[in-house]
């Protein structure tokens, strides 16, 4: 059982929050609701107070108990802050740290896990400001339950419809059940691609975005771990609470990872390390000529195999252009891994730059399990739960 504060914003999807409160209560949680001013144009405090049997907070200066500051009290007592529906306005305020009503003030004073389920018009959802706000929140390990595509208001269709209540409840339950699974544990993650220079302006690399590594870092932080990321070059932003060491080449990644692995309890190799690098790096820029030139390549070190030798629980990734698991299984043995997470990068729904993923986790003991197809953060939470014990 957990104490959940359900923040409800001024969205047409407000009516769904009543059922959501009941679903969370059915899952065994105590639910207290905080309504924004705009939400009260759609629903009333009485609705939620009657459904939950708990007081409902509405105004920034409202004090149900005299002499106490409700926004601090509620923030301290909550095990989870869930905002559903989350409006574009509130998402942008949360990202900017604006605290001008009870919900955003409480959110700023709150230090625990947060789940937000946006609901809005598709144009608002795809606006640069909203996308940037959601990215900022994701960097702070906020779990975003993405809206679905559908009819949002009469005549309009697109992504912006509040996710199914069952999905929101599942996200809340996952975060709650996982919150102390990694308390006191140190997790080392390698992430992103590597770049292997050909000359001073060109390099060999691959399509890894680093998003899965960032999601694992966020998930591990949510679960109470101390996180170090050895990150190859990519535009992905890593959670601020993680220690991030930026590297470029496979050799640099190995050097930094081997050093950090000494104090890690678990190593997760989500980086897509280039298998080969040019034998020679030309100085300056190789100039165009009308004859063939040949690039001589030499194998890079096998980073995950080297890290596994250090005796820590080591989990690798196998990005394969197929659902065939035989190569992933062979890697477990060859590299001495505890487990490997296979993903089929030929599937555009879960491929390299996608925000979603689906993994088949294969343990060294032969057991295997498939994750739900969900956001990379949800899949990362799933993965960390499976490999914790
Ligand atoms: C009928 C109506 C429906 C609205 N639905 C949404 C919505 O689904 N999502 C959203 O972000 N804003 C929606 N808005 C706009 C918000 O209510 C408005 O931006 C408000 O300032 C949000 O305040 P809050 O974030 O404090 O709840 C709607 C406005 C109206 C009039």
CSV table of C-alpha atoms in Angstrom, one decimal, residues 45-323:
chain,number,residue,atom,x,y,z
A,45,UNK,CA,-13.4,18.5,-5.3
A,46,UNK,CA,-16.6,17.0,-3.9
A,47,UNK,CA,-16.4,14.2,-6.6
A,48,UNK,CA,-12.9,13.2,-5.5
A,49,UNK,CA,-13.5,13.6,-1.8
A,50,UNK,CA,-16.5,11.4,-2.0
A,51,UNK,CA,-14.7,8.8,-4.1
A,52,UNK,CA,-11.5,8.7,-2.1
A,53,UNK,CA,-12.7,9.5,1.4
A,54,UNK,CA,-9.8,12.0,1.6
A,55,UNK,CA,-9.6,15.8,1.5
A,56,UNK,CA,-8.9,17.3,-1.9
A,57,UNK,CA,-6.4,20.2,-2.2
A,58,UNK,CA,-7.3,23.0,-4.6
A,59,UNK,CA,-5.8,26.4,-3.8
A,60,UNK,CA,-2.1,27.3,-3.3
A,61,UNK,CA,-2.8,28.9,0.1
A,62,UNK,CA,-5.4,26.3,1.3
A,63,UNK,CA,-4.5,24.8,4.7
A,64,UNK,CA,-6.9,22.0,5.7
A,65,UNK,CA,-4.9,21.8,9.0
A,66,UNK,CA,-4.2,25.1,10.5
A,67,UNK,CA,-0.6,26.0,11.1
A,68,UNK,CA,0.7,23.4,8.6
A,69,UNK,CA,1.8,23.9,5.1
A,70,UNK,CA,-0.3,21.4,3.1
A,71,UNK,CA,2.0,21.5,0.0
A,72,UNK,CA,5.0,20.4,2.2
A,73,UNK,CA,3.0,17.9,4.3
A,74,UNK,CA,1.6,16.2,1.2
A,75,UNK,CA,4.9,16.2,-0.6
A,76,UNK,CA,6.6,14.6,2.4
A,77,UNK,CA,3.9,12.0,2.9
A,78,UNK,CA,3.5,10.9,-0.7
A,79,UNK,CA,5.2,7.8,-2.0
A,80,UNK,CA,4.2,8.7,-5.6
A,81,UNK,CA,3.1,11.9,-7.3
A,82,UNK,CA,1.0,11.0,-10.3
A,83,UNK,CA,-0.3,13.7,-12.5
A,84,UNK,CA,-3.1,12.5,-14.8
A,85,UNK,CA,-4.3,14.1,-16.9
A,86,UNK,CA,-1.2,16.4,-17.2
A,87,UNK,CA,-1.9,19.5,-19.2
A,88,UNK,CA,0.6,21.1,-21.5
A,89,UNK,CA,0.6,24.1,-19.2
A,90,UNK,CA,1.5,22.1,-16.1
A,91,UNK,CA,4.1,20.0,-17.9
A,92,UNK,CA,5.8,23.2,-19.0
A,93,UNK,CA,5.6,24.7,-15.6
A,94,UNK,CA,7.0,21.5,-14.0
A,95,UNK,CA,9.9,21.5,-16.4
A,96,UNK,CA,10.7,25.2,-15.7
A,97,UNK,CA,10.3,24.8,-11.9
A,98,UNK,CA,7.4,27.2,-11.7
A,99,UNK,CA,5.3,26.9,-8.5
A,100,UNK,CA,2.3,29.1,-8.8
A,101,UNK,CA,-0.5,26.8,-7.7
A,102,UNK,CA,-0.9,24.0,-5.2
A,103,UNK,CA,0.0,21.2,-7.6
A,104,UNK,CA,3.2,22.7,-9.0
A,105,UNK,CA,4.3,24.0,-5.6
A,106,UNK,CA,3.9,20.6,-4.1
A,107,UNK,CA,5.7,19.1,-7.1
A,108,UNK,CA,8.7,21.4,-6.5
A,109,UNK,CA,8.8,20.4,-2.8
A,110,UNK,CA,8.5,16.7,-3.6
A,111,UNK,CA,11.5,14.5,-3.9
A,112,UNK,CA,10.1,11.0,-4.7
A,113,UNK,CA,9.1,9.3,-7.9
A,114,UNK,CA,6.8,11.0,-10.3
A,115,UNK,CA,4.6,9.7,-13.1
A,116,UNK,CA,2.8,12.0,-15.6
A,117,UNK,CA,0.2,11.1,-18.1
A,118,UNK,CA,-0.2,13.9,-20.6
A,119,UNK,CA,-3.5,14.6,-22.4
A,120,UNK,CA,-3.9,17.4,-24.8
A,121,UNK,CA,-4.6,18.5,-28.3
A,122,UNK,CA,-2.1,16.9,-30.8
A,123,UNK,CA,-0.8,20.3,-31.8
A,124,UNK,CA,-0.1,21.1,-28.2
A,125,UNK,CA,1.5,17.7,-27.7
A,126,UNK,CA,3.9,18.1,-30.6
A,127,UNK,CA,4.8,21.7,-29.9
A,128,UNK,CA,8.5,22.2,-29.4
A,129,UNK,CA,7.9,23.7,-25.9
A,130,UNK,CA,6.0,20.6,-24.8
A,131,UNK,CA,8.5,18.2,-26.3
A,132,UNK,CA,11.4,20.1,-24.6
A,133,UNK,CA,9.5,20.1,-21.3
A,134,UNK,CA,8.9,16.3,-21.5
A,135,UNK,CA,12.5,15.7,-22.3
A,136,UNK,CA,13.5,17.8,-19.3
A,137,UNK,CA,11.1,15.8,-17.1
A,138,UNK,CA,12.4,12.5,-18.4
A,139,UNK,CA,15.9,13.6,-17.6
A,140,UNK,CA,14.8,14.0,-14.0
A,141,UNK,CA,13.6,10.4,-14.1
A,142,UNK,CA,9.9,11.4,-14.4
A,143,UNK,CA,8.0,8.4,-16.0
A,144,UNK,CA,5.9,9.7,-18.8
A,145,UNK,CA,2.9,7.5,-19.8
A,146,UNK,CA,2.5,8.6,-23.4
A,147,UNK,CA,-0.9,9.6,-24.7
A,148,UNK,CA,-2.3,7.4,-27.4
A,149,UNK,CA,-3.5,8.3,-30.9
A,150,UNK,CA,-7.2,8.7,-31.3
A,151,UNK,CA,-10.1,11.1,-31.5
A,152,UNK,CA,-9.2,13.9,-29.1
A,153,UNK,CA,-12.2,16.2,-29.6
A,154,UNK,CA,-15.0,16.3,-32.1
A,155,UNK,CA,-13.4,16.1,-35.6
A,156,UNK,CA,-9.8,16.0,-34.4
A,157,UNK,CA,-7.5,13.0,-34.5
A,158,UNK,CA,-3.9,12.5,-33.4
A,159,UNK,CA,-1.6,11.7,-30.5
A,160,UNK,CA,-2.9,13.4,-27.3
A,161,UNK,CA,-5.5,11.1,-25.8
A,162,UNK,CA,-4.9,10.2,-22.2
A,163,UNK,CA,-3.4,6.7,-22.0
A,164,UNK,CA,-5.7,3.9,-20.8
A,165,UNK,CA,-6.2,3.9,-17.0
A,166,UNK,CA,-4.9,0.4,-16.8
A,167,UNK,CA,-1.6,1.6,-18.4
A,168,UNK,CA,-1.3,4.5,-15.9
A,169,UNK,CA,-2.0,2.2,-13.0
A,170,UNK,CA,0.6,-0.3,-14.3
A,171,UNK,CA,3.2,2.5,-14.6
A,172,UNK,CA,2.4,3.7,-11.0
A,173,UNK,CA,2.6,0.1,-9.6
A,174,UNK,CA,5.9,-0.5,-11.4
A,175,UNK,CA,7.5,2.6,-10.0
A,176,UNK,CA,6.1,1.9,-6.5
A,177,UNK,CA,7.1,-1.8,-6.4
A,178,UNK,CA,10.6,-0.9,-7.6
A,179,UNK,CA,11.4,2.1,-5.5
A,180,UNK,CA,14.0,0.6,-3.2
A,181,UNK,CA,15.1,-2.5,-5.2
A,182,UNK,CA,18.5,-0.9,-5.8
A,183,UNK,CA,18.9,1.1,-2.6
A,184,UNK,CA,22.6,1.3,-1.8
A,185,UNK,CA,23.6,-0.4,-5.1
A,186,UNK,CA,26.0,1.1,-7.6
A,187,UNK,CA,25.1,0.5,-11.3
A,188,UNK,CA,27.5,1.1,-14.1
A,189,UNK,CA,26.0,1.6,-17.6
A,190,UNK,CA,27.7,1.9,-20.9
A,191,UNK,CA,25.6,3.8,-23.4
A,192,UNK,CA,25.4,5.1,-27.0
A,193,UNK,CA,27.6,4.6,-29.9
A,194,UNK,CA,31.4,4.9,-30.2
A,195,UNK,CA,33.2,7.0,-32.8
A,196,UNK,CA,36.3,5.5,-34.4
A,197,UNK,CA,38.2,8.3,-36.2
A,198,UNK,CA,39.3,7.8,-39.8
A,199,UNK,CA,40.9,11.3,-40.0
A,200,UNK,CA,40.4,14.5,-38.1
A,201,UNK,CA,36.9,15.1,-39.5
A,202,UNK,CA,35.5,11.6,-40.3
A,203,UNK,CA,34.7,8.6,-38.2
A,204,UNK,CA,33.1,5.2,-38.2
A,205,UNK,CA,30.0,4.9,-35.9
A,206,UNK,CA,26.6,3.4,-35.8
A,207,UNK,CA,22.9,4.3,-35.3
A,208,UNK,CA,22.7,3.9,-31.5
A,209,UNK,CA,21.0,6.9,-30.0
A,210,UNK,CA,21.9,6.3,-26.3
A,211,UNK,CA,18.2,6.5,-25.4
A,212,UNK,CA,18.1,3.0,-24.0
A,213,UNK,CA,21.1,3.6,-21.8
A,214,UNK,CA,19.6,6.9,-20.6
A,215,UNK,CA,16.4,5.1,-19.8
A,216,UNK,CA,18.3,2.4,-17.8
A,217,UNK,CA,20.0,5.2,-15.9
A,218,UNK,CA,16.7,6.9,-15.1
A,219,UNK,CA,15.2,3.6,-14.1
A,220,UNK,CA,18.1,2.7,-11.8
A,221,UNK,CA,17.9,6.1,-10.1
A,222,UNK,CA,14.1,5.6,-9.6
A,223,UNK,CA,15.0,2.3,-7.9
A,224,UNK,CA,17.4,3.9,-5.5
A,225,UNK,CA,20.7,3.1,-7.2
A,226,UNK,CA,23.8,5.3,-7.6
A,227,UNK,CA,24.4,5.5,-11.3
A,228,UNK,CA,27.5,6.0,-13.4
A,229,UNK,CA,27.1,6.2,-17.2
A,230,UNK,CA,30.0,5.9,-19.7
A,231,UNK,CA,28.4,7.6,-22.6
A,232,UNK,CA,29.5,7.6,-26.2
A,233,UNK,CA,28.7,10.6,-28.4
A,234,UNK,CA,25.0,11.3,-28.9
A,235,UNK,CA,22.5,14.0,-28.5
A,236,UNK,CA,20.7,12.1,-25.7
A,237,UNK,CA,20.5,13.8,-22.4
A,238,UNK,CA,21.3,11.7,-19.3
A,239,UNK,CA,19.6,12.2,-15.9
A,240,UNK,CA,21.3,14.9,-13.9
A,241,UNK,CA,21.6,12.7,-10.8
A,242,UNK,CA,23.7,10.2,-12.7
A,243,UNK,CA,27.5,10.6,-12.9
A,244,UNK,CA,28.1,10.8,-16.7
A,245,UNK,CA,31.6,10.3,-18.2
A,246,UNK,CA,31.6,11.2,-21.9
A,247,UNK,CA,33.9,9.3,-24.2
A,248,UNK,CA,34.4,8.9,-27.9
A,249,UNK,CA,36.2,5.7,-28.9
A,250,UNK,CA,35.8,2.1,-27.8
A,251,UNK,CA,39.3,2.2,-26.2
A,252,UNK,CA,38.3,5.3,-24.1
A,253,UNK,CA,35.0,3.6,-23.1
A,254,UNK,CA,36.9,0.5,-22.0
A,255,UNK,CA,39.4,2.5,-20.0
A,256,UNK,CA,36.7,4.5,-18.2
A,257,UNK,CA,34.3,1.6,-17.7
A,258,UNK,CA,37.0,-0.7,-16.3
A,259,UNK,CA,37.9,2.0,-13.7
A,260,UNK,CA,34.3,2.7,-12.7
A,261,UNK,CA,33.5,-1.1,-12.6
A,262,UNK,CA,35.7,-1.5,-9.6
A,263,UNK,CA,33.1,0.0,-7.3
A,264,UNK,CA,30.0,-1.1,-9.2
A,265,UNK,CA,27.6,-3.9,-8.0
A,266,UNK,CA,26.2,-4.3,-11.5
A,267,UNK,CA,27.3,-3.5,-15.0
A,268,UNK,CA,24.9,-3.1,-17.9
A,269,UNK,CA,26.4,-2.8,-21.3
A,270,UNK,CA,23.9,-0.9,-23.4
A,271,UNK,CA,26.5,0.8,-25.6
A,272,UNK,CA,26.8,-0.1,-29.3
A,273,UNK,CA,30.5,-0.4,-29.4
A,274,UNK,CA,32.1,-0.3,-32.9
A,275,UNK,CA,33.5,-3.8,-33.5
A,276,UNK,CA,36.4,-2.4,-35.6
A,277,UNK,CA,38.4,0.8,-35.8
A,278,UNK,CA,40.7,2.1,-38.5
A,279,UNK,CA,44.3,0.9,-38.0
A,280,UNK,CA,45.6,4.4,-38.8
A,281,UNK,CA,44.0,7.8,-38.1
A,282,UNK,CA,45.1,10.2,-40.9
A,283,UNK,CA,46.1,13.6,-39.8
A,284,UNK,CA,44.0,16.5,-41.1
A,285,UNK,CA,41.5,15.5,-43.8
A,286,UNK,CA,41.9,12.8,-46.4
A,287,UNK,CA,41.6,14.5,-49.8
A,288,UNK,CA,39.5,13.2,-52.7
A,289,UNK,CA,41.5,11.5,-55.4
A,290,UNK,CA,40.3,9.6,-58.5
A,291,UNK,CA,41.7,6.2,-57.2
A,292,UNK,CA,40.4,3.7,-54.8
A,293,UNK,CA,41.6,4.0,-51.2
A,294,UNK,CA,41.4,1.2,-48.7
A,295,UNK,CA,40.6,1.5,-45.0
A,296,UNK,CA,42.3,-1.1,-42.9
A,297,UNK,CA,40.4,-2.0,-39.8
A,298,UNK,CA,41.4,-3.8,-36.6
A,299,UNK,CA,39.1,-5.3,-34.0
A,300,UNK,CA,38.2,-3.1,-31.0
A,301,UNK,CA,38.4,-4.6,-27.5
A,302,UNK,CA,35.3,-6.6,-26.4
A,303,UNK,CA,34.2,-4.2,-23.6
A,304,UNK,CA,31.4,-6.2,-22.1
A,305,UNK,CA,33.5,-9.4,-22.0
A,306,UNK,CA,36.4,-7.5,-20.4
A,307,UNK,CA,34.0,-6.0,-17.8
A,308,UNK,CA,32.3,-9.4,-17.1
A,309,UNK,CA,35.8,-10.8,-16.2
A,310,UNK,CA,35.9,-8.4,-13.2
A,311,UNK,CA,33.3,-10.6,-11.5
A,312,UNK,CA,30.4,-8.2,-11.2
A,313,UNK,CA,26.9,-9.1,-12.3
A,314,UNK,CA,27.2,-8.1,-16.0
A,315,UNK,CA,24.3,-7.8,-18.4
A,316,UNK,CA,24.8,-7.2,-22.1
A,317,UNK,CA,22.6,-6.1,-25.0
A,318,UNK,CA,22.3,-7.8,-28.3
A,319,UNK,CA,20.9,-5.5,-31.0
A,320,UNK,CA,20.2,-8.0,-33.7
A,321,UNK,CA,18.6,-7.4,-37.1
A,322,UNK,CA,16.4,-10.5,-36.5
A,323,UNK,CA,14.3,-12.1,-33.8
